Coordinates of C-alpha atoms in Angstrom, one line a residue:
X1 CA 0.0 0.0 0.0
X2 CA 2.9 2.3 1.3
X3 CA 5.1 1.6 -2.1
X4 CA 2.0 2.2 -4.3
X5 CA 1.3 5.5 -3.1
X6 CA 4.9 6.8 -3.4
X7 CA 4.3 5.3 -7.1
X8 CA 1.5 7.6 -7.7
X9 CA 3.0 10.3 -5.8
X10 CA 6.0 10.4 -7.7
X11 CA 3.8 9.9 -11.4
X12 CA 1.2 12.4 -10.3
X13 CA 4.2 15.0 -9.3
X14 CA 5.8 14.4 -12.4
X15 CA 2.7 15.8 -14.5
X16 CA 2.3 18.6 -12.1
X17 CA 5.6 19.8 -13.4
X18 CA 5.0 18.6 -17.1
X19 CA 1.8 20.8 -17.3
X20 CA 3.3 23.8 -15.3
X21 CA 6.4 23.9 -17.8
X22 CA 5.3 21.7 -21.5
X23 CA 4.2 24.5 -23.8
X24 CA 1.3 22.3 -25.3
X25 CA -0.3 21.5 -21.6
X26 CA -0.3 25.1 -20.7
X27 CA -2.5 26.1 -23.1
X28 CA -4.8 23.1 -22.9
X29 CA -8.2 23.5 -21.2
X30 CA -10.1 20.8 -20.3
X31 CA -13.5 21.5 -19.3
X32 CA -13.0 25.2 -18.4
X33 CA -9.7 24.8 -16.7
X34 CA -6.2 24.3 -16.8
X35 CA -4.6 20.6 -16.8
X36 CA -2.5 21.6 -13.5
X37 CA -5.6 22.4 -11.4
X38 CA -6.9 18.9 -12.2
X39 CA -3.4 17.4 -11.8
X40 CA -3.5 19.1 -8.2
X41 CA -6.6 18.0 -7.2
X42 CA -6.2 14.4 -8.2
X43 CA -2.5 14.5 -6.3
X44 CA -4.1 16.2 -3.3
X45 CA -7.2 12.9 -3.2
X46 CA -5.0 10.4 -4.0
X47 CA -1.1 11.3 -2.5
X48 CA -2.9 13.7 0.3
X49 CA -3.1 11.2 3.0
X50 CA 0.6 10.3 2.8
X51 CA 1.3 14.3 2.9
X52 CA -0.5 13.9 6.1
X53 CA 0.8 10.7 7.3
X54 CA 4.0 13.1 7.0
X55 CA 2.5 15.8 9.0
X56 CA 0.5 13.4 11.6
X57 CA 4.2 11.5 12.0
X58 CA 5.7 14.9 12.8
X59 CA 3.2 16.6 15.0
X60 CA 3.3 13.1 16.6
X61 CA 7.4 13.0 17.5
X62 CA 7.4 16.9 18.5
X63 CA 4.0 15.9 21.0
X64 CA 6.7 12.7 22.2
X65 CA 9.5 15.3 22.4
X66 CA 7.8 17.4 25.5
X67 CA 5.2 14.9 26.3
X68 CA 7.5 12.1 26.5
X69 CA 6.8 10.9 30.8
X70 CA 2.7 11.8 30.4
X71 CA 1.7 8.6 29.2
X72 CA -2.2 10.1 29.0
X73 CA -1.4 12.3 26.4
X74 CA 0.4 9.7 24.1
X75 CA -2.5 7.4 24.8
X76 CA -5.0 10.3 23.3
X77 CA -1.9 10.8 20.7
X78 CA -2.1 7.8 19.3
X79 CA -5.5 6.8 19.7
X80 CA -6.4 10.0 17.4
X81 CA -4.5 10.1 15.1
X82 CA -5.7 8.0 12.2
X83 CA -9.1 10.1 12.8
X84 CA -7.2 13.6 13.0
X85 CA -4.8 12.0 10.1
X86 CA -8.5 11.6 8.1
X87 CA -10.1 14.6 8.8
X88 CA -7.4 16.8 7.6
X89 CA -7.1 14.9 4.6
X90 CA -10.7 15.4 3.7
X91 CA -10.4 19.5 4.9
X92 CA -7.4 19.6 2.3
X93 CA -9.6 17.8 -0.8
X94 CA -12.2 20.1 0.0
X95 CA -9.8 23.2 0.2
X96 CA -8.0 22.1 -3.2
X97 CA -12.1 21.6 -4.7
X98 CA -12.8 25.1 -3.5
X99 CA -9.9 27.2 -4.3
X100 CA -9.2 25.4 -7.9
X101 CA -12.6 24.2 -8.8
X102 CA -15.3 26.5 -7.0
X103 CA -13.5 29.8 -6.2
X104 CA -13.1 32.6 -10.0
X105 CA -15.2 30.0 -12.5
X106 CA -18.0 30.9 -14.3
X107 CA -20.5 28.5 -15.0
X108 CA -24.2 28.7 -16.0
X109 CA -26.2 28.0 -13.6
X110 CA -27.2 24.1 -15.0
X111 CA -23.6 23.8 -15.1
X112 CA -23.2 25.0 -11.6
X113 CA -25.4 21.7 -10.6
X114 CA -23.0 19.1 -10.5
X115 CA -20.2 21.0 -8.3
X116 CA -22.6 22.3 -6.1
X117 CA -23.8 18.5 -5.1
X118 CA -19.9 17.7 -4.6
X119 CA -18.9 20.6 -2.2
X120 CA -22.2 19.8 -0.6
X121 CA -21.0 16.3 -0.6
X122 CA -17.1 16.9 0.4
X123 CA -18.9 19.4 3.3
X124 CA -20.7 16.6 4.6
X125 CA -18.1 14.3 4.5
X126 CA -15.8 16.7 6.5
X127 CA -18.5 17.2 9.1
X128 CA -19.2 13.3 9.5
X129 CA -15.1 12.9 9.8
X130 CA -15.7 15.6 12.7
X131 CA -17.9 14.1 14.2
X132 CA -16.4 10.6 14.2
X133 CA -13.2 12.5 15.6
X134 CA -15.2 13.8 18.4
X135 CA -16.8 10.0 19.0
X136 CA -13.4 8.8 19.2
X137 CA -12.1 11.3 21.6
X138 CA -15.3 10.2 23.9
X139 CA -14.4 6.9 23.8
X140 CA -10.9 7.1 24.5
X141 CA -11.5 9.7 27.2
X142 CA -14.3 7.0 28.8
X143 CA -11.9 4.3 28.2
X144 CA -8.7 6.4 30.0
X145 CA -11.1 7.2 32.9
X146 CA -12.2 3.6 33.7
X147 CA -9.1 1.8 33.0
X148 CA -7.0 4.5 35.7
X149 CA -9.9 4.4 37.9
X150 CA -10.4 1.0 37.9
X151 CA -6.9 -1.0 37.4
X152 CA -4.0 2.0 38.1
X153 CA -3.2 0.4 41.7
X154 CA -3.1 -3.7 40.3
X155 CA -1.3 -2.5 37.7
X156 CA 1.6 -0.3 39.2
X157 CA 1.3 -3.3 42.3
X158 CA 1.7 -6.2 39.4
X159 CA 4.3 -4.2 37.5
X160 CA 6.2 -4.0 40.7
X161 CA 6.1 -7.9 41.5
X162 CA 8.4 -8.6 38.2
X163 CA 10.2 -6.1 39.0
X164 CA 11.3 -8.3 42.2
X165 CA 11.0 -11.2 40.1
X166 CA 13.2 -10.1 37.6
X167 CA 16.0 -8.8 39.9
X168 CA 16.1 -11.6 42.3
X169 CA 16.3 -13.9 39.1
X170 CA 19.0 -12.2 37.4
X171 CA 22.7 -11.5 39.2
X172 CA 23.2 -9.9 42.4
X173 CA 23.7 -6.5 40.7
X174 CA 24.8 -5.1 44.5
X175 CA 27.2 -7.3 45.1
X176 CA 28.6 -7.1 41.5
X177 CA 29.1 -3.1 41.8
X178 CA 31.1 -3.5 45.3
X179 CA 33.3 -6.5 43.7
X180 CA 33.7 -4.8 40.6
X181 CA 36.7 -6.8 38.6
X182 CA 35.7 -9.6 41.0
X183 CA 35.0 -13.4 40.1
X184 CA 31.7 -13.1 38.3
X185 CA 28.5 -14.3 40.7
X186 CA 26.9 -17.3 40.0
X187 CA 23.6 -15.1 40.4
X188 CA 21.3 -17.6 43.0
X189 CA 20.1 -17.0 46.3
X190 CA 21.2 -18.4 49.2
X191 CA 19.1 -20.4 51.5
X192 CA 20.1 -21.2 55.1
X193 CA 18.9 -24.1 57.1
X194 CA 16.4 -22.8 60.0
X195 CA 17.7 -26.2 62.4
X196 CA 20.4 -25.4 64.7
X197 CA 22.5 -28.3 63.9
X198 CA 22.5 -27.1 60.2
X199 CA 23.3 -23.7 60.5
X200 CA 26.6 -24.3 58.6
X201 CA 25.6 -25.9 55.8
X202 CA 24.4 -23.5 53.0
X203 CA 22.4 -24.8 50.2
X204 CA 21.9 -22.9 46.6
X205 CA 18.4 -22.8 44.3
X206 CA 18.2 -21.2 41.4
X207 CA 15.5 -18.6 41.9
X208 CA 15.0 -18.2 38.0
X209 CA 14.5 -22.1 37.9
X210 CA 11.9 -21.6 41.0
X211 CA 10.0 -19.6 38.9
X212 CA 9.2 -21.6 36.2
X213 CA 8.6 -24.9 38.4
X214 CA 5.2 -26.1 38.3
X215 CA 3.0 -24.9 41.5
X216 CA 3.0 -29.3 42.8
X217 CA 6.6 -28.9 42.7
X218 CA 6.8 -27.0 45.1
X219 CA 8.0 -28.8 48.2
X220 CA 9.8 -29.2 51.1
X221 CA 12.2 -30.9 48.9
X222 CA 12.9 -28.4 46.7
X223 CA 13.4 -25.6 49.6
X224 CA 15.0 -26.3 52.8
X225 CA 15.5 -22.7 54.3
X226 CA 14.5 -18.8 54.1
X227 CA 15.9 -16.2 52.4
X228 CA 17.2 -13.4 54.8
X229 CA 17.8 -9.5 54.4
X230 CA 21.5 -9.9 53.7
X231 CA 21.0 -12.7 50.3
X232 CA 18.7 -9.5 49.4
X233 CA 21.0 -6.6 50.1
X234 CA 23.0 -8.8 47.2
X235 CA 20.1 -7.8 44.7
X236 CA 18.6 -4.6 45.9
X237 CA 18.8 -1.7 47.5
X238 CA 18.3 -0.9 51.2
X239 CA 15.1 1.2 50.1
X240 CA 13.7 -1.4 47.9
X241 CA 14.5 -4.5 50.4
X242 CA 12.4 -2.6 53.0
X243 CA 9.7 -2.6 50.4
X244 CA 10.0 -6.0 49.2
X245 CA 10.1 -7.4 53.3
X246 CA 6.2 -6.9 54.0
X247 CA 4.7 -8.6 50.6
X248 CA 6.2 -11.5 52.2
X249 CA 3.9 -13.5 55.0
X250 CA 6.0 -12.8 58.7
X251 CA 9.0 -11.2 57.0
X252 CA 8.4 -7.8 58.1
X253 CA 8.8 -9.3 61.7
X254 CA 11.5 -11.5 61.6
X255 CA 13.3 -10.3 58.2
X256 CA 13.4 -13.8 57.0
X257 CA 11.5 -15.0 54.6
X258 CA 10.1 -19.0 54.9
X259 CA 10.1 -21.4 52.0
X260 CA 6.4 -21.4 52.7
X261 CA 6.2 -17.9 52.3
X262 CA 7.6 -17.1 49.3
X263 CA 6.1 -20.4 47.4
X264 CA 2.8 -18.7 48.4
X265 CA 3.7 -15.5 46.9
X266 CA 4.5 -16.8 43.5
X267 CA 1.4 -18.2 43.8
X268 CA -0.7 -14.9 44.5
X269 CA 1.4 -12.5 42.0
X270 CA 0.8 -15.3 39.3
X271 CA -2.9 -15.6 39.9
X272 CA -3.9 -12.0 40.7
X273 CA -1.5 -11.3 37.8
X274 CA -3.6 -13.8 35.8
X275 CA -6.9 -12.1 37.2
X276 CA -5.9 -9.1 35.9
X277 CA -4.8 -9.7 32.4
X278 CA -8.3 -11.5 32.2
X279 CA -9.9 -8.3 33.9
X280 CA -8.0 -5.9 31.1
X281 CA -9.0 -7.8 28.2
X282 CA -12.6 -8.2 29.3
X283 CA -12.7 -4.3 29.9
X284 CA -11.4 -3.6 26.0
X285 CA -14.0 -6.1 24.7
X286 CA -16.5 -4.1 26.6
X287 CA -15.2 -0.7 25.3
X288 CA -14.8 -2.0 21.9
X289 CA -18.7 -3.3 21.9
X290 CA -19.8 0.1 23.0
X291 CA -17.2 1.8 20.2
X292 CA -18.9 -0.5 17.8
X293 CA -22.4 0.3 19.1
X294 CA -21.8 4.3 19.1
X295 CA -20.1 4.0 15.6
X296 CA -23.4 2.7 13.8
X297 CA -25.4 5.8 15.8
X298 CA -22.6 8.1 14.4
X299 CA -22.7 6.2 11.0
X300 CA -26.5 7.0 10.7
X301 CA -26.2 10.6 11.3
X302 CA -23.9 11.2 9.2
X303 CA -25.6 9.7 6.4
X304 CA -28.1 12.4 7.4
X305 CA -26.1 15.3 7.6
X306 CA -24.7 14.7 3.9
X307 CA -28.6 14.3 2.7
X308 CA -29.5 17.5 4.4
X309 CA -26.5 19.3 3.4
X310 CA -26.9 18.0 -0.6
X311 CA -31.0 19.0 -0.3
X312 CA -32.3 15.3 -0.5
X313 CA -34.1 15.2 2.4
X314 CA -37.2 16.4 1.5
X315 CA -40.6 16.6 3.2
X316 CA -41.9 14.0 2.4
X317 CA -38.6 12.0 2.6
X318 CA -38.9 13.3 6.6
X319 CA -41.6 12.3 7.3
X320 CA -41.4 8.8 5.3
X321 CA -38.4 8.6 7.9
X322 CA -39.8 10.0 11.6
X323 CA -42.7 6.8 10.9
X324 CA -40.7 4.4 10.2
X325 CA -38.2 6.0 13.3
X326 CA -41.1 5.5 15.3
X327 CA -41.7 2.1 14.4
X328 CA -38.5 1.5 15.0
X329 CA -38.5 2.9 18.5
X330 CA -42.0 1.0 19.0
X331 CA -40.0 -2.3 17.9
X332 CA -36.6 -2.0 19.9
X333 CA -37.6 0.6 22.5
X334 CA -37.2 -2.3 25.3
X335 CA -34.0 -3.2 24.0
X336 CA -32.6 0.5 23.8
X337 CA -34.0 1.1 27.4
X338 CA -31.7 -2.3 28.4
X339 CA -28.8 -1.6 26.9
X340 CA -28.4 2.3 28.0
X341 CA -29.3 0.7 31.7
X342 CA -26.2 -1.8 31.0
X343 CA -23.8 0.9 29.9
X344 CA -24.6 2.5 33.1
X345 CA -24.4 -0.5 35.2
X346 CA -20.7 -1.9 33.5
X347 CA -18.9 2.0 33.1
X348 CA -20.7 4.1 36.2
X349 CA -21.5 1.3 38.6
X350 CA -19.4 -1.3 37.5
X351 CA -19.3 -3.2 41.0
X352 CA -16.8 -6.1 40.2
X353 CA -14.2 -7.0 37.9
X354 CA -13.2 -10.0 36.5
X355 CA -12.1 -12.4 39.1
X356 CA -13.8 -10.9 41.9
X357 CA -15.4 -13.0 44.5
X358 CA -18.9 -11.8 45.2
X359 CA -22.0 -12.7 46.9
X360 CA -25.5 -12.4 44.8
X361 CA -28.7 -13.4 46.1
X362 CA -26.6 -15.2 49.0
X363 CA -24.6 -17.2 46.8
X364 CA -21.0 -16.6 46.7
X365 CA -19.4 -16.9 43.0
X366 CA -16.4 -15.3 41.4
X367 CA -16.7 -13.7 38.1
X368 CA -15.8 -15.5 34.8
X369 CA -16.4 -12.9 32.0
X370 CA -17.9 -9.5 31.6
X371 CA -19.8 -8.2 28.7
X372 CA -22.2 -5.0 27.4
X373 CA -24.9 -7.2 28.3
X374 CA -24.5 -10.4 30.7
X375 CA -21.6 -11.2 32.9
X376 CA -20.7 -14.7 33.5
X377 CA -20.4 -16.2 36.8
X378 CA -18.6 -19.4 38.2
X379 CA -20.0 -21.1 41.6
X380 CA -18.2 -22.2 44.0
X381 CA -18.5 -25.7 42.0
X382 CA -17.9 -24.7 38.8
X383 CA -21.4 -24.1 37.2
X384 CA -21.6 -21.2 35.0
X385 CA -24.3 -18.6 36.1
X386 CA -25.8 -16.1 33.5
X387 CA -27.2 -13.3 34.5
X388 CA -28.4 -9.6 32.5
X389 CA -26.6 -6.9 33.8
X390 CA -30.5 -4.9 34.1
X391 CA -30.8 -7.3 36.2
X392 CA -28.0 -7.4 38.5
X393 CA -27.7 -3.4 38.3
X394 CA -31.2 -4.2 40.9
X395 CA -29.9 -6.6 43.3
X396 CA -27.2 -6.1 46.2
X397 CA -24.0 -7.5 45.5
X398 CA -21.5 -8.0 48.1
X399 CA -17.7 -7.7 46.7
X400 CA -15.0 -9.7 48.7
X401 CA -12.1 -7.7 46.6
X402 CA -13.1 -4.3 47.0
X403 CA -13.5 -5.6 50.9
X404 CA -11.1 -4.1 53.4
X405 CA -9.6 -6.5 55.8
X406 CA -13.1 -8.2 56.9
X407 CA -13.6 -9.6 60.7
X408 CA -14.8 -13.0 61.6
X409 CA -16.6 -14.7 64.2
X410 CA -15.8 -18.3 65.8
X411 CA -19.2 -19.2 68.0
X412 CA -18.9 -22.1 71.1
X413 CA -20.8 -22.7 74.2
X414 CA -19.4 -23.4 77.1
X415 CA -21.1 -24.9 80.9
X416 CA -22.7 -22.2 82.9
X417 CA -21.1 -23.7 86.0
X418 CA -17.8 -22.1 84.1
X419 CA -15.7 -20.3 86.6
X420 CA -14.8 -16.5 86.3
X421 CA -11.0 -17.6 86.6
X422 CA -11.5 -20.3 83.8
X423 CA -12.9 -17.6 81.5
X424 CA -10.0 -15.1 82.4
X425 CA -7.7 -17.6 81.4
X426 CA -9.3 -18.7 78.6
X427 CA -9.6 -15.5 77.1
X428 CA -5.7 -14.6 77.9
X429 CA -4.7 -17.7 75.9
X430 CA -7.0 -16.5 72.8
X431 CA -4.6 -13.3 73.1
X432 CA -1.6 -14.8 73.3
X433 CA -2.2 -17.0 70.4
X434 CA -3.2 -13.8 67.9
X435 CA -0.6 -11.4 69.1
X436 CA 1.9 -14.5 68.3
X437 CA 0.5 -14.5 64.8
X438 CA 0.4 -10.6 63.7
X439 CA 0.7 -12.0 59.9
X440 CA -2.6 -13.5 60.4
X441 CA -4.9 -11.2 63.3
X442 CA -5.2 -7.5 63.6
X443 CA -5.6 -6.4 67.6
X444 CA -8.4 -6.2 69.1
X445 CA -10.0 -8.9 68.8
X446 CA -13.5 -9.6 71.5
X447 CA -14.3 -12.5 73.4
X448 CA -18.4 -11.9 74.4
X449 CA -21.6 -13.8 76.0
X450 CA -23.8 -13.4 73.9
X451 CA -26.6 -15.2 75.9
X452 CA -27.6 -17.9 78.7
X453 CA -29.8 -20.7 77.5
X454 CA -31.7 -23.1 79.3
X455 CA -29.6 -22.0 82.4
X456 CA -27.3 -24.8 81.7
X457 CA -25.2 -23.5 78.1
X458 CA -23.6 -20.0 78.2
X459 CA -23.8 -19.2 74.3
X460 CA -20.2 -17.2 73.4
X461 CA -18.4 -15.4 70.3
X462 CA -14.5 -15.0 69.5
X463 CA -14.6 -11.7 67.0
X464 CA -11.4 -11.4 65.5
X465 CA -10.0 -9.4 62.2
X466 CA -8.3 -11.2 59.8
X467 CA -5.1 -8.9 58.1
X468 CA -7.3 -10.2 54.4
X469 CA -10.9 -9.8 52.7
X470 CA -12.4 -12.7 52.1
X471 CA -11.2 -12.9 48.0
X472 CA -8.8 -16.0 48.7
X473 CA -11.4 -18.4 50.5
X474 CA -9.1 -20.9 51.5
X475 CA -6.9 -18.5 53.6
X476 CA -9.8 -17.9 55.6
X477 CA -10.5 -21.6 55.8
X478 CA -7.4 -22.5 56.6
X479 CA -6.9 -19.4 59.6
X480 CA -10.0 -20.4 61.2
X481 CA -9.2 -24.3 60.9
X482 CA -6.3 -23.7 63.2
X483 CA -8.0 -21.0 65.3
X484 CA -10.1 -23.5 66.2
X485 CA -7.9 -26.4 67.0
X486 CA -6.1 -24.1 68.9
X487 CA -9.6 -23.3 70.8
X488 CA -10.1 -27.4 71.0
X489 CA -6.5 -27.6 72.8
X490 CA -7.3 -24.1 75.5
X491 CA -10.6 -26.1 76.7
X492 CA -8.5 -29.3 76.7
X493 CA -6.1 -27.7 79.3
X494 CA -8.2 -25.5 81.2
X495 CA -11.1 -28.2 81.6
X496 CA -13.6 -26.1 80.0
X497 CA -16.4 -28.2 79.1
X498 CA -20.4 -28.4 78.3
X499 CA -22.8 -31.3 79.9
X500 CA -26.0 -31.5 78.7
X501 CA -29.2 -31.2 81.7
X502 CA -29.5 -34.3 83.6
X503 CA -32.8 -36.0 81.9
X504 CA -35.5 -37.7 83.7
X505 CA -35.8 -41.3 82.7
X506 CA -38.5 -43.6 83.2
X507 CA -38.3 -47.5 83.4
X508 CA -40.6 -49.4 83.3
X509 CA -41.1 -53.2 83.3
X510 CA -42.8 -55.4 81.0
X511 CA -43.4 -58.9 81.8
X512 CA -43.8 -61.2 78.5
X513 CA -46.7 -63.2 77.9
X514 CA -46.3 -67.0 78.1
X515 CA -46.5 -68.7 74.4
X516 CA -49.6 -69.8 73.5
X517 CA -48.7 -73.5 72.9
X518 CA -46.3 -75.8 74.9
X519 CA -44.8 -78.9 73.0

C-alpha cells in the first residue's frame, strides 16, 4: 500500500511539473480549466493522505518530544491520530475543490449543478469525519477514565512484583558493583537451614528455575531454608529491600522469609496477575462493543447530515423517515431502554471485575467474564451462572475484593457452672495466640456472652480481624481451621467443658406373655 502510493505520488508530481512547464499543456483547457488544477486536485485525493501521514508523523514526534513521561497524552496521541490524520485529509480535498474548482469559474447556472452537489457532498463528508473524531475522543477519554480508575493500583502493584522477580532472578547486581573486577556471581540466592545443627551448611536454588517450576513442585524438597535480608542486600537496595520485606507473610517481623512464604507469593502474583490480564481484556472487549455500538449511531447521522446538506431530504422523505423512526423505536424501544441501563451499570457502577469474589442473592461466586450485556459467573462448583446486567444493576451484590480487611466470628458454648477464673484464662490464651501470629490477626479482637440458655449452656463469640478480605477463601478456611484447633486444645487444658441437663428417665417393666402353645 505504502510503495504504491509513493508510485503515484511520484507519477502524479511528475505531470504537475510537465503541465506547469510543457508548452502544449499550458494552453490546454479541459473543461474550463487548466490541466494543473486537475493534476493538483487528483495529487491532493490520492497522495494527500501520505502528505498527512507526514505531518501526523511529525506533529506526533514533537507531542513525544515534550510529552515524552505523560503517558495520558500519548495514549490520546495515538489513539487520534488515524481520525485527525483523516479529517485533515478530507479539509485539504475540500480546500484544493474550492480554491481550484469552485472559487473565479463561471459557469451557468445548469452547469453549476454538478459542483454544487460535490462541495455539498465533500462538506458533509468533513463534518461526518468531525464528528467521528469527536466519537473517538469520547471513547478514548471514557476508556482512560475507567481503566486509571479501575486498574491503576493492580497495575503499578503487578508491574512491581516482576520487578522483584526479575531482579532476584538475574545476578546480584549489589554485590557485583562492590566487587567490581571480582570473580563473576553465580547469580542464586542463598538459603540457610532454620535447624540449629544445620546452621553451617548452605544450600543454593536457582531462583529463575523456582520460577518456572510447576505450583505441585513446590516442596519441602525443593526448599529447605529462608531467604534473609543480607542474600537481598546482594540484589537490591536498602530502600527497595524494606519494600519488598512486607509482601512476604512474617517477613516484616523476623526479616526472614520462609520457603512457605515465598512459594505462596509466586502463587498470589501469578494468579492476581492472571486475574488481571483476564480483567483488562474483558474491559477492552467491553469498550470496543460500545465503540462498535456508538459508531453505527454516528454512521447514521452522518448519512443524514450529507442528505441535508446535498438537499435530498425532502418533506416527504422526513416524514417517510420519523414513521418508520417511530416504528423503530416502537419495535426496539425495550432493548434500547436495556442496553443504556447496561452501559450505566458496566462503566458508572461497574461493581466487580473479572475475578472478583462476590455474593448475589446469598450465593458466593467469582466472576468469569464480563460483557455489554450479561456477565458470567462461576459457583463455587464450577457451574456457569448467567445473569443480565439490568438485572443485577437491581440486586445487592457483596464484593469480597473491593472488601477491606473483613472480621470474623468463631461461635462455642461453654457450661454455665464455668468459673470466672476459667474464662480469664481462657480468654488470655486467645490473646496470646493472635498477638503470636500478627501475619494473620489485627488487635483487638473480643471475646463476648452473647446469651444464657436453658440455664445450663452459656452461648459465646470469638470476633477477631483477619489482616485479608475474604477474596482468597481458602486462607480464611485455613486461619480459622487452626484457630479452632487451637480453641479445642485451651478447653482441653483448662477443663472447659459443656454437659448436657441431667434428663429424667422412666423405666418401666414389662413382663412377657407366656407362648400360647407348649410342646
Amino acid at each position: 500500500m505504502v510503495l504504491t502510493e509513493w508510485i503515484a505520488f511520484v507519477c502524479i508530481l511528475g505531470f504537475l511539473i510537465a503541465s506547469l512547464f510543457v508548452h502544449k499543456l499550458q494552453n490546454t483547457v479541459i473543461w474550463g480549466l487548466k490541466p494543473w488544477k486537475w493534476v493538483v486536485l487528483v495529487l491532493v485525493i490520492f497522495s494527500g493522505r501520505l502528505v498527512t501521514e507526514w505531518f501526523i508523523n511529525f506533529l506526533v514526534f514533537l507531542i513525544e518530544m515534550n510529552f515524552l513521561l505523560k503517558k495520558k497524552v500519548l495514549y490520546f496521541v495515538y489513539g487520534l491520530k488515524k481520525s485527525v490524520q483523516f479529517f485533515i485529509w478530507l479539509g485539504l480535498v475540500l480546500l484544493a475543490w474550492g480554491l481550484l474548482f469552485i472559487r473565479g469559474v463561471k459557469r451557468s447556472k445548469k452547469a453549476s449543478q454538478v459542483p454544487n452537489y460535490i462541495t455539498r457532498a465533500l462538506v458533509g463528508c468533513l463534518i461526518g469525519a468531525g464528528i467521528w473524531l469527536v466519537k473517538n475522543l469520547l471513547v478514548k477519554l471514557l476508556a482512560s477514565s475507567f481503566q486509571c480508575t479501575r486498574f491503576f493500583d493492580r497495575i503499578q502493584e503487578s508491574i512491581f512484583h516482576q520487578y522483584v522477580l526479575r531482579t532476584l532472578s538475574g545476578p546480584p547486581l549489589m554485590e557485583m558493583a562492590e566487587k567490581v573486577g571480582s570473580t563473576a556471581s553465580t547469580g542464586h540466592l542463598s538459603l540457610r537451614n532454620l535447624k540449629e545443627k544445620a546452621e553451617a551448611k548452605e544450600e543454593v536454588v536457582d531462583v529463575d528455575k523456582l520460577k518456572k517450576m510447576k505450583q505441585e513442585k513446590i516442596s519441602a524438597w525443593t526448599m529447605k531454608g529462608y531467604i534473609d535480608e543480607e542474600d537481598l542486600l546482594r540484589f537490591m537496595k536498602k530502600e527497595e529491600v524494606d519494600n519488598v520485606l512486607p509482601l512476604f507473610e512474617g517477613a516484616a517481623e523476623t526479616g526472614k522469609i520462609k520457603r512457605k512464604s515465598l512459594k505462596n507469593w509466586l502463587v498470589n502474583v501469578y494468579l492476581e496477575r492472571k486475574s488481571l490480564a483476564h480483567s483488562l481484556n474483558d474491559t477492552k472487549t467491553v469498550i470496543e462493543e460500545l465503540n462498535r455500538l456508538v459508531s453505527v449511531i454516528v454512521l447514521i447521522m452522518d448519512i443524514i447530515v450529507c442528505l441535508l446538506l446535498m438537499g435530498f431530504l425532502t418533506t416527504q422523505i422526513l416524514v417517510f423517515i420519523s414513521s418508520q423512526l417511530l416504528l423503530v423505536v416502537f419495535l426496539f424501544g425495550n432493548t434500547a431502554k436495556t442496553v443504556f441501563e447496561a452501559i450505566i451499570f458496566v462503566f458508572v457502577m461497574h461493581p466487580f471485575d473479572v475475578g472478583d469474589r462476590c455474593v448475589v442473592d446469598g450465593v458466593q461466586m467469582t466472576i468469569e467474564e464480563m460483557n455489554i450485556l450479561t456477565t458470567i459467573f462461576l459457583r463455587y462448583d464450577n457451574e456457569k451462572i448467567f445473569y443480565t446486567n439490568t438485572v443485577l444493576s437491581t440486586k445487592s451484590i457483596s464484593n469480597f475484593y473491593r472488601s477491606p480487611e473483613m472480621s470474623d466470628s468463631i461461635e462455642f458454648a461453654v457450661d454455665v457452672s464455668t468459673s470466672i477464673k476459667s474464662t480469664k484464662a481462657l480468654k488470655a490464651k486467645i490473646k496470646t495466640y493472635l498477638e503470636s501470629k500478627p501475619q494473620h490477626w489485627r488487635p483487638g479482637h473480643n471475646v463476648v456472652v452473647k446469651e444464657i440458655e436453658n440455664v445450663n449452656k452459656m452461648k459465646m463469640a470469638l470476633i477477631v480481624t483477619h489482616t485479608i478480605n475474604f477474596q482468597n477463601n481458602g486462607d480464611r478456611n485455613s486461619r480459622r481451621f487452626e484457630l479452632n484447633l487451637e480453641l479445642k486444645f485451651f478447653f482441653e487444658e483448662l477443663g472447659i467443658k459443656y454437659q448436657l441437663l441431667p434428663q429424667e428417665v422412666h423405666l418401666r417393666y414389662v413382663v412377657s406373655a407366656p407362648p400360647a402353645f407348649q410342646p
